[in-house]
Every structure is written in structure tokens, then in C-alpha cells.
């Protein structure tokens, strides 16, 4: 089983920055994961924000390109989301998804974290 632990949310003024973290905690030493961020705005469906696969291949939603940067540590078990130039529209609960790689320890499995709240007052 994998535990997903997110941190780094908070309240920041428009134009400010935050850095979110997500750790995939598991019982094995060498498991690596593909990871992504989703967010859910108040009263709306969950939407994709960014992902990182194989430790380097990144994908971004259009609305965060040029502002957010996703990265992963060398162990590929912790992911970061550097969020710059934050806007009130970025206010949401940000959730991490962890996916076992096809040839990895938890092939075919995935988990969502509880989420961390980011608030950018207007």
C-alpha cells in the first residue's frame, strides 16, 4: 500500500508563489512512481494541472504553462509543484495522484492524496 502525503498549501497574495510537495510513502526502497497534480475549484469538477513521468517527461495544463513547474526528486517518490504568479482563479484544493509504473512495484495501481488548499484572495 502507498500513502500519499501532500504539503505546502496556504494563502498567498495574487502574484505570489507557493511550492507544493507530495510524497509517496511505501514499504519498498526502490519503487519509483509517475505523479501528477489535479485541482478542484469550489463547485467545479476536478481538473488536471501537471504531471511528470519517468522522472523527466512533464505535461502541463494550458492555464498553468509558464507559471507552474513540476519536478521530482532523484528517488522519484516525491514530487514538487512550484507555483508562481498565482491568481485568484488558482484558488483550489490541489491533489496529488501517484501511479505505479507498468514495470514497477505497484503496476496498475494508483492513489490520490487528501489534497492541500491553496487560496489566492482577489
Short mmCIF file of N, CA and C in Angstrom, two decimals:
data_model
loop_
_atom_site.label_atom_id
_atom_site.label_comp_id
_atom_site.label_asym_id
_atom_site.label_seq_id
_atom_site.Cartn_x
_atom_site.Cartn_y
_atom_site.Cartn_z
N UNK A 1 0.84 -1.19 0.00
CA UNK A 1 0.00 0.00 0.00
C UNK A 1 0.88 1.24 0.00
N UNK A 2 0.41 2.29 -0.63
CA UNK A 2 1.15 3.55 -0.71
C UNK A 2 0.36 4.64 -0.02
N UNK A 3 1.04 5.39 0.83
CA UNK A 3 0.43 6.58 1.44
C UNK A 3 0.88 7.81 0.67
N UNK A 4 -0.07 8.68 0.42
CA UNK A 4 0.22 9.91 -0.34
C UNK A 4 0.13 11.09 0.63
N UNK A 5 1.22 11.81 0.76
CA UNK A 5 1.26 12.90 1.74
C UNK A 5 1.59 14.21 1.03
N UNK A 6 0.64 15.12 1.05
CA UNK A 6 0.82 16.43 0.41
C UNK A 6 1.09 17.49 1.46
N UNK A 7 1.78 18.53 1.06
CA UNK A 7 2.03 19.65 1.95
C UNK A 7 2.34 20.89 1.13
N UNK A 8 2.32 22.03 1.79
CA UNK A 8 2.74 23.27 1.14
C UNK A 8 1.64 24.24 0.78
N UNK A 9 0.39 23.86 0.99
CA UNK A 9 -0.68 24.78 0.67
C UNK A 9 -0.73 25.95 1.63
N UNK A 10 -1.56 26.93 1.32
CA UNK A 10 -1.70 28.09 2.17
C UNK A 10 -2.35 29.23 1.42
N UNK A 11 -2.30 30.38 2.03
CA UNK A 11 -2.87 31.59 1.43
C UNK A 11 -1.75 32.52 1.00
N UNK A 12 -1.86 33.03 -0.21
CA UNK A 12 -0.82 33.91 -0.75
C UNK A 12 -1.49 34.98 -1.58
N UNK A 13 -0.91 36.18 -1.60
CA UNK A 13 -1.46 37.26 -2.39
C UNK A 13 -1.30 36.99 -3.88
N UNK A 14 -2.17 37.58 -4.65
CA UNK A 14 -2.07 37.46 -6.11
C UNK A 14 -0.69 37.92 -6.56
N UNK A 15 -0.09 37.13 -7.45
CA UNK A 15 1.26 37.40 -7.91
C UNK A 15 2.34 36.70 -7.12
N UNK A 16 1.94 36.11 -6.01
CA UNK A 16 2.90 35.43 -5.15
C UNK A 16 3.18 34.00 -5.58
N UNK A 17 3.94 33.29 -4.75
CA UNK A 17 4.38 31.93 -5.08
C UNK A 17 4.15 30.99 -3.92
N UNK A 18 3.96 29.73 -4.26
CA UNK A 18 3.89 28.64 -3.30
C UNK A 18 4.56 27.42 -3.90
N UNK A 19 5.03 26.55 -3.05
CA UNK A 19 5.60 25.29 -3.51
C UNK A 19 4.90 24.15 -2.78
N UNK A 20 4.28 23.29 -3.58
CA UNK A 20 3.60 22.12 -3.03
C UNK A 20 4.52 20.91 -3.13
N UNK A 21 4.36 20.00 -2.17
CA UNK A 21 5.11 18.75 -2.18
C UNK A 21 4.16 17.58 -2.04
N UNK A 22 4.57 16.47 -2.60
CA UNK A 22 3.79 15.24 -2.48
C UNK A 22 4.76 14.08 -2.36
N UNK A 23 4.61 13.30 -1.31
CA UNK A 23 5.48 12.16 -1.10
C UNK A 23 4.67 10.86 -1.18
N UNK A 24 5.21 9.89 -1.89
CA UNK A 24 4.62 8.56 -1.97
C UNK A 24 5.37 7.67 -1.00
N UNK A 25 4.74 7.38 0.12
CA UNK A 25 5.38 6.60 1.18
C UNK A 25 4.98 5.14 1.04
N UNK A 26 5.98 4.27 0.88
CA UNK A 26 5.67 2.85 0.70
C UNK A 26 6.74 2.02 1.39
N UNK A 27 6.51 0.72 1.41
CA UNK A 27 7.37 -0.15 2.21
C UNK A 27 8.63 -0.59 1.50
N UNK A 28 8.73 -0.30 0.21
CA UNK A 28 9.90 -0.73 -0.56
C UNK A 28 10.88 0.41 -0.74
N UNK A 29 12.15 0.07 -0.96
CA UNK A 29 13.17 1.10 -1.06
C UNK A 29 13.32 1.66 -2.45
N UNK A 30 13.04 0.88 -3.46
CA UNK A 30 13.42 1.28 -4.81
C UNK A 30 12.24 1.52 -5.74
N UNK A 31 11.05 1.66 -5.20
CA UNK A 31 9.89 1.92 -6.06
C UNK A 31 9.93 3.34 -6.58
N UNK A 32 9.59 3.50 -7.84
CA UNK A 32 9.51 4.81 -8.46
C UNK A 32 8.09 4.98 -8.99
N UNK A 33 7.66 6.22 -9.03
CA UNK A 33 6.27 6.48 -9.39
C UNK A 33 6.15 7.60 -10.42
N UNK A 34 5.14 7.49 -11.25
CA UNK A 34 4.68 8.61 -12.05
C UNK A 34 3.69 9.39 -11.18
N UNK A 35 3.77 10.71 -11.27
CA UNK A 35 2.97 11.50 -10.34
C UNK A 35 2.38 12.70 -11.05
N UNK A 36 1.26 13.17 -10.52
CA UNK A 36 0.61 14.30 -11.15
C UNK A 36 -0.16 15.10 -10.11
N UNK A 37 -0.49 16.32 -10.50
CA UNK A 37 -1.31 17.21 -9.68
C UNK A 37 -2.64 17.46 -10.39
N UNK A 38 -3.68 17.41 -9.60
CA UNK A 38 -5.01 17.81 -10.03
C UNK A 38 -5.48 18.90 -9.08
N UNK A 39 -6.50 19.62 -9.46
CA UNK A 39 -7.07 20.58 -8.54
C UNK A 39 -8.59 20.60 -8.70
N UNK A 40 -9.23 20.99 -7.63
CA UNK A 40 -10.68 21.10 -7.65
C UNK A 40 -11.06 22.46 -7.12
N UNK A 41 -11.62 23.27 -8.00
CA UNK A 41 -12.08 24.58 -7.61
C UNK A 41 -13.45 24.45 -6.96
N UNK A 42 -13.82 25.41 -6.12
CA UNK A 42 -15.12 25.33 -5.45
C UNK A 42 -16.27 25.18 -6.44
N UNK A 43 -17.06 24.13 -6.27
CA UNK A 43 -18.23 23.91 -7.10
C UNK A 43 -17.95 23.39 -8.49
N UNK A 44 -16.70 22.97 -8.74
CA UNK A 44 -16.36 22.51 -10.09
C UNK A 44 -15.76 21.10 -10.05
N UNK A 45 -15.63 20.53 -11.24
CA UNK A 45 -15.03 19.21 -11.36
C UNK A 45 -13.52 19.28 -11.16
N UNK A 46 -12.96 18.16 -10.76
CA UNK A 46 -11.50 18.08 -10.63
C UNK A 46 -10.87 18.22 -12.00
N UNK A 47 -9.76 18.94 -12.08
CA UNK A 47 -9.10 19.14 -13.37
C UNK A 47 -7.59 18.88 -13.26
N UNK A 48 -7.03 18.46 -14.36
CA UNK A 48 -5.60 18.16 -14.43
C UNK A 48 -4.80 19.45 -14.41
N UNK A 49 -3.67 19.42 -13.68
CA UNK A 49 -2.78 20.56 -13.61
C UNK A 49 -1.45 20.27 -14.30
N UNK A 50 -0.77 19.20 -13.86
CA UNK A 50 0.54 18.87 -14.40
C UNK A 50 0.91 17.45 -14.02
N UNK A 51 1.82 16.86 -14.79
CA UNK A 51 2.28 15.51 -14.48
C UNK A 51 3.74 15.37 -14.82
N UNK A 52 4.35 14.35 -14.20
CA UNK A 52 5.73 14.01 -14.51
C UNK A 52 5.82 12.49 -14.58
N UNK A 53 6.38 12.00 -15.69
CA UNK A 53 6.50 10.57 -15.91
C UNK A 53 7.96 10.20 -16.16
N UNK A 54 8.33 9.03 -15.69
CA UNK A 54 9.70 8.53 -15.86
C UNK A 54 10.75 9.51 -15.33
N UNK A 55 10.34 10.34 -14.42
CA UNK A 55 11.26 11.26 -13.76
C UNK A 55 11.59 12.52 -14.52
N UNK A 56 11.13 12.63 -15.77
CA UNK A 56 11.54 13.82 -16.54
C UNK A 56 10.49 14.31 -17.53
N UNK A 57 9.59 13.46 -17.98
CA UNK A 57 8.64 13.86 -19.02
C UNK A 57 7.47 14.58 -18.38
N UNK A 58 7.36 15.87 -18.64
CA UNK A 58 6.36 16.70 -17.99
C UNK A 58 5.26 17.14 -18.95
N UNK A 59 4.08 17.30 -18.41
CA UNK A 59 2.93 17.78 -19.15
C UNK A 59 2.21 18.80 -18.28
N UNK A 60 1.73 19.87 -18.91
CA UNK A 60 1.05 20.93 -18.18
C UNK A 60 -0.29 21.27 -18.82
N UNK A 61 -1.24 21.65 -17.97
CA UNK A 61 -2.47 22.23 -18.49
C UNK A 61 -2.14 23.62 -19.04
N UNK A 62 -2.88 24.03 -20.05
CA UNK A 62 -2.58 25.32 -20.69
C UNK A 62 -2.63 26.47 -19.70
N UNK A 63 -3.54 26.39 -18.73
CA UNK A 63 -3.74 27.53 -17.84
C UNK A 63 -2.61 27.70 -16.82
N UNK A 64 -1.64 26.78 -16.77
CA UNK A 64 -0.51 26.94 -15.85
C UNK A 64 0.83 27.03 -16.57
N UNK A 65 0.84 26.85 -17.86
CA UNK A 65 2.10 26.92 -18.60
C UNK A 65 2.78 28.27 -18.40
N UNK A 66 4.07 28.19 -18.11
CA UNK A 66 4.84 29.41 -17.89
C UNK A 66 4.77 29.93 -16.47
N UNK A 67 3.87 29.38 -15.66
CA UNK A 67 3.74 29.84 -14.27
C UNK A 67 4.10 28.74 -13.27
N UNK A 68 3.73 27.51 -13.56
CA UNK A 68 3.97 26.38 -12.66
C UNK A 68 5.06 25.48 -13.23
N UNK A 69 5.84 24.88 -12.33
CA UNK A 69 6.88 23.93 -12.73
C UNK A 69 6.78 22.69 -11.85
N UNK A 70 6.69 21.55 -12.50
CA UNK A 70 6.62 20.28 -11.78
C UNK A 70 7.99 19.62 -11.81
N UNK A 71 8.35 18.96 -10.73
CA UNK A 71 9.64 18.27 -10.67
C UNK A 71 9.54 17.10 -9.71
N UNK A 72 10.57 16.27 -9.71
CA UNK A 72 10.59 15.10 -8.86
C UNK A 72 12.00 14.93 -8.30
N UNK A 73 12.11 14.31 -7.12
CA UNK A 73 13.43 14.05 -6.58
C UNK A 73 14.07 12.86 -7.29
N UNK A 74 15.35 12.61 -7.02
CA UNK A 74 16.06 11.54 -7.73
C UNK A 74 15.46 10.16 -7.45
N UNK A 75 14.90 9.98 -6.26
CA UNK A 75 14.29 8.70 -5.94
C UNK A 75 12.96 8.50 -6.65
N UNK A 76 12.44 9.58 -7.21
CA UNK A 76 11.16 9.57 -7.94
C UNK A 76 10.02 9.07 -7.06
N UNK A 77 10.07 9.51 -5.80
CA UNK A 77 8.98 9.22 -4.87
C UNK A 77 8.39 10.49 -4.28
N UNK A 78 9.01 11.62 -4.54
CA UNK A 78 8.50 12.90 -4.06
C UNK A 78 8.42 13.86 -5.24
N UNK A 79 7.32 14.55 -5.30
CA UNK A 79 7.05 15.47 -6.41
C UNK A 79 6.84 16.87 -5.85
N UNK A 80 7.20 17.86 -6.64
CA UNK A 80 7.04 19.25 -6.24
C UNK A 80 6.29 20.02 -7.33
N UNK A 81 5.56 21.02 -6.90
CA UNK A 81 4.91 21.92 -7.84
C UNK A 81 5.24 23.35 -7.40
N UNK A 82 6.12 23.99 -8.15
CA UNK A 82 6.43 25.39 -7.89
C UNK A 82 5.42 26.24 -8.63
N UNK A 83 4.68 27.02 -7.87
CA UNK A 83 3.61 27.83 -8.45
C UNK A 83 3.97 29.30 -8.30
N UNK A 84 4.16 29.96 -9.42
CA UNK A 84 4.48 31.38 -9.44
C UNK A 84 3.36 32.18 -10.08
N UNK A 85 3.39 33.47 -9.89
CA UNK A 85 2.39 34.36 -10.49
C UNK A 85 0.97 33.85 -10.22
N UNK A 86 0.71 33.51 -9.00
CA UNK A 86 -0.60 32.95 -8.64
C UNK A 86 -1.71 33.97 -8.83
N UNK A 87 -2.85 33.44 -9.23
CA UNK A 87 -4.03 34.27 -9.50
C UNK A 87 -5.18 33.81 -8.60
N UNK A 88 -6.16 34.67 -8.38
CA UNK A 88 -7.34 34.22 -7.60
C UNK A 88 -7.99 32.97 -8.21
N UNK A 89 -7.96 32.84 -9.54
CA UNK A 89 -8.54 31.66 -10.18
C UNK A 89 -7.81 30.37 -9.86
N UNK A 90 -6.62 30.48 -9.27
CA UNK A 90 -5.88 29.29 -8.87
C UNK A 90 -6.33 28.76 -7.52
N UNK A 91 -7.22 29.47 -6.85
CA UNK A 91 -7.73 29.00 -5.56
C UNK A 91 -8.43 27.67 -5.74
N UNK A 92 -7.95 26.65 -5.03
CA UNK A 92 -8.48 25.30 -5.19
C UNK A 92 -7.84 24.38 -4.17
N UNK A 93 -8.40 23.19 -4.08
CA UNK A 93 -7.73 22.10 -3.36
C UNK A 93 -6.87 21.36 -4.38
N UNK A 94 -5.60 21.28 -4.13
CA UNK A 94 -4.66 20.62 -5.04
C UNK A 94 -4.40 19.21 -4.52
N UNK A 95 -4.60 18.24 -5.41
CA UNK A 95 -4.48 16.84 -5.03
C UNK A 95 -3.41 16.15 -5.85
N UNK A 96 -2.66 15.32 -5.19
CA UNK A 96 -1.60 14.57 -5.82
C UNK A 96 -2.11 13.18 -6.19
N UNK A 97 -1.74 12.74 -7.37
CA UNK A 97 -2.03 11.36 -7.76
C UNK A 97 -0.70 10.63 -7.99
N UNK A 98 -0.63 9.45 -7.42
CA UNK A 98 0.56 8.61 -7.54
C UNK A 98 0.18 7.37 -8.32
N UNK A 99 0.97 7.02 -9.31
CA UNK A 99 0.67 5.88 -10.17
C UNK A 99 1.86 4.93 -10.22
N UNK A 100 1.57 3.65 -9.97
CA UNK A 100 2.61 2.64 -10.10
C UNK A 100 2.95 2.45 -11.56
N UNK A 101 4.24 2.38 -11.87
CA UNK A 101 4.65 2.23 -13.26
C UNK A 101 4.37 0.81 -13.76
N UNK A 102 4.16 0.66 -15.05
CA UNK A 102 3.82 -0.66 -15.60
C UNK A 102 4.81 -1.76 -15.23
N UNK A 103 6.10 -1.42 -15.11
CA UNK A 103 7.09 -2.44 -14.78
C UNK A 103 7.61 -2.26 -13.36
N UNK A 104 6.87 -1.50 -12.55
CA UNK A 104 7.35 -1.21 -11.21
C UNK A 104 6.68 -2.03 -10.13
N UNK A 105 6.84 -1.56 -8.89
CA UNK A 105 6.39 -2.30 -7.72
C UNK A 105 4.87 -2.41 -7.63
N UNK A 106 4.18 -1.38 -8.02
CA UNK A 106 2.73 -1.34 -7.85
C UNK A 106 2.04 -1.17 -9.21
N UNK A 107 2.47 -1.98 -10.15
CA UNK A 107 1.95 -1.87 -11.50
C UNK A 107 0.43 -1.89 -11.53
N UNK A 108 -0.15 -0.90 -12.22
CA UNK A 108 -1.59 -0.87 -12.38
C UNK A 108 -2.36 -0.22 -11.25
N UNK A 109 -1.64 0.23 -10.21
CA UNK A 109 -2.32 0.83 -9.06
C UNK A 109 -2.10 2.34 -9.03
N UNK A 110 -3.03 3.04 -8.45
CA UNK A 110 -2.90 4.49 -8.31
C UNK A 110 -3.63 4.94 -7.04
N UNK A 111 -3.20 6.08 -6.54
CA UNK A 111 -3.75 6.64 -5.31
C UNK A 111 -3.84 8.15 -5.43
N UNK A 112 -4.86 8.71 -4.79
CA UNK A 112 -4.98 10.16 -4.64
C UNK A 112 -4.71 10.51 -3.18
N UNK A 113 -4.09 11.68 -2.98
CA UNK A 113 -3.95 12.21 -1.64
C UNK A 113 -5.22 12.95 -1.23
N UNK A 114 -5.23 13.43 0.02
CA UNK A 114 -6.39 14.15 0.54
C UNK A 114 -6.50 15.56 -0.02
N UNK A 115 -5.38 16.11 -0.44
CA UNK A 115 -5.39 17.45 -1.01
C UNK A 115 -4.87 18.48 -0.04
N UNK A 116 -4.40 19.58 -0.61
CA UNK A 116 -3.94 20.71 0.19
C UNK A 116 -4.53 21.98 -0.41
N UNK A 117 -5.04 22.85 0.44
CA UNK A 117 -5.78 24.02 -0.01
C UNK A 117 -4.83 25.17 -0.34
N UNK A 118 -5.03 25.73 -1.51
CA UNK A 118 -4.32 26.93 -1.94
C UNK A 118 -5.35 28.04 -2.10
N UNK A 119 -5.12 29.15 -1.44
CA UNK A 119 -6.05 30.27 -1.50
C UNK A 119 -5.32 31.51 -1.97
N UNK A 120 -5.86 32.13 -3.01
CA UNK A 120 -5.30 33.38 -3.54
C UNK A 120 -6.43 34.40 -3.52
N UNK A 121 -6.50 35.20 -2.49
CA UNK A 121 -7.61 36.15 -2.37
C UNK A 121 -7.60 37.19 -3.50
N UNK A 122 -8.80 37.57 -3.93
CA UNK A 122 -8.91 38.57 -5.00
C UNK A 122 -8.90 39.97 -4.43
#
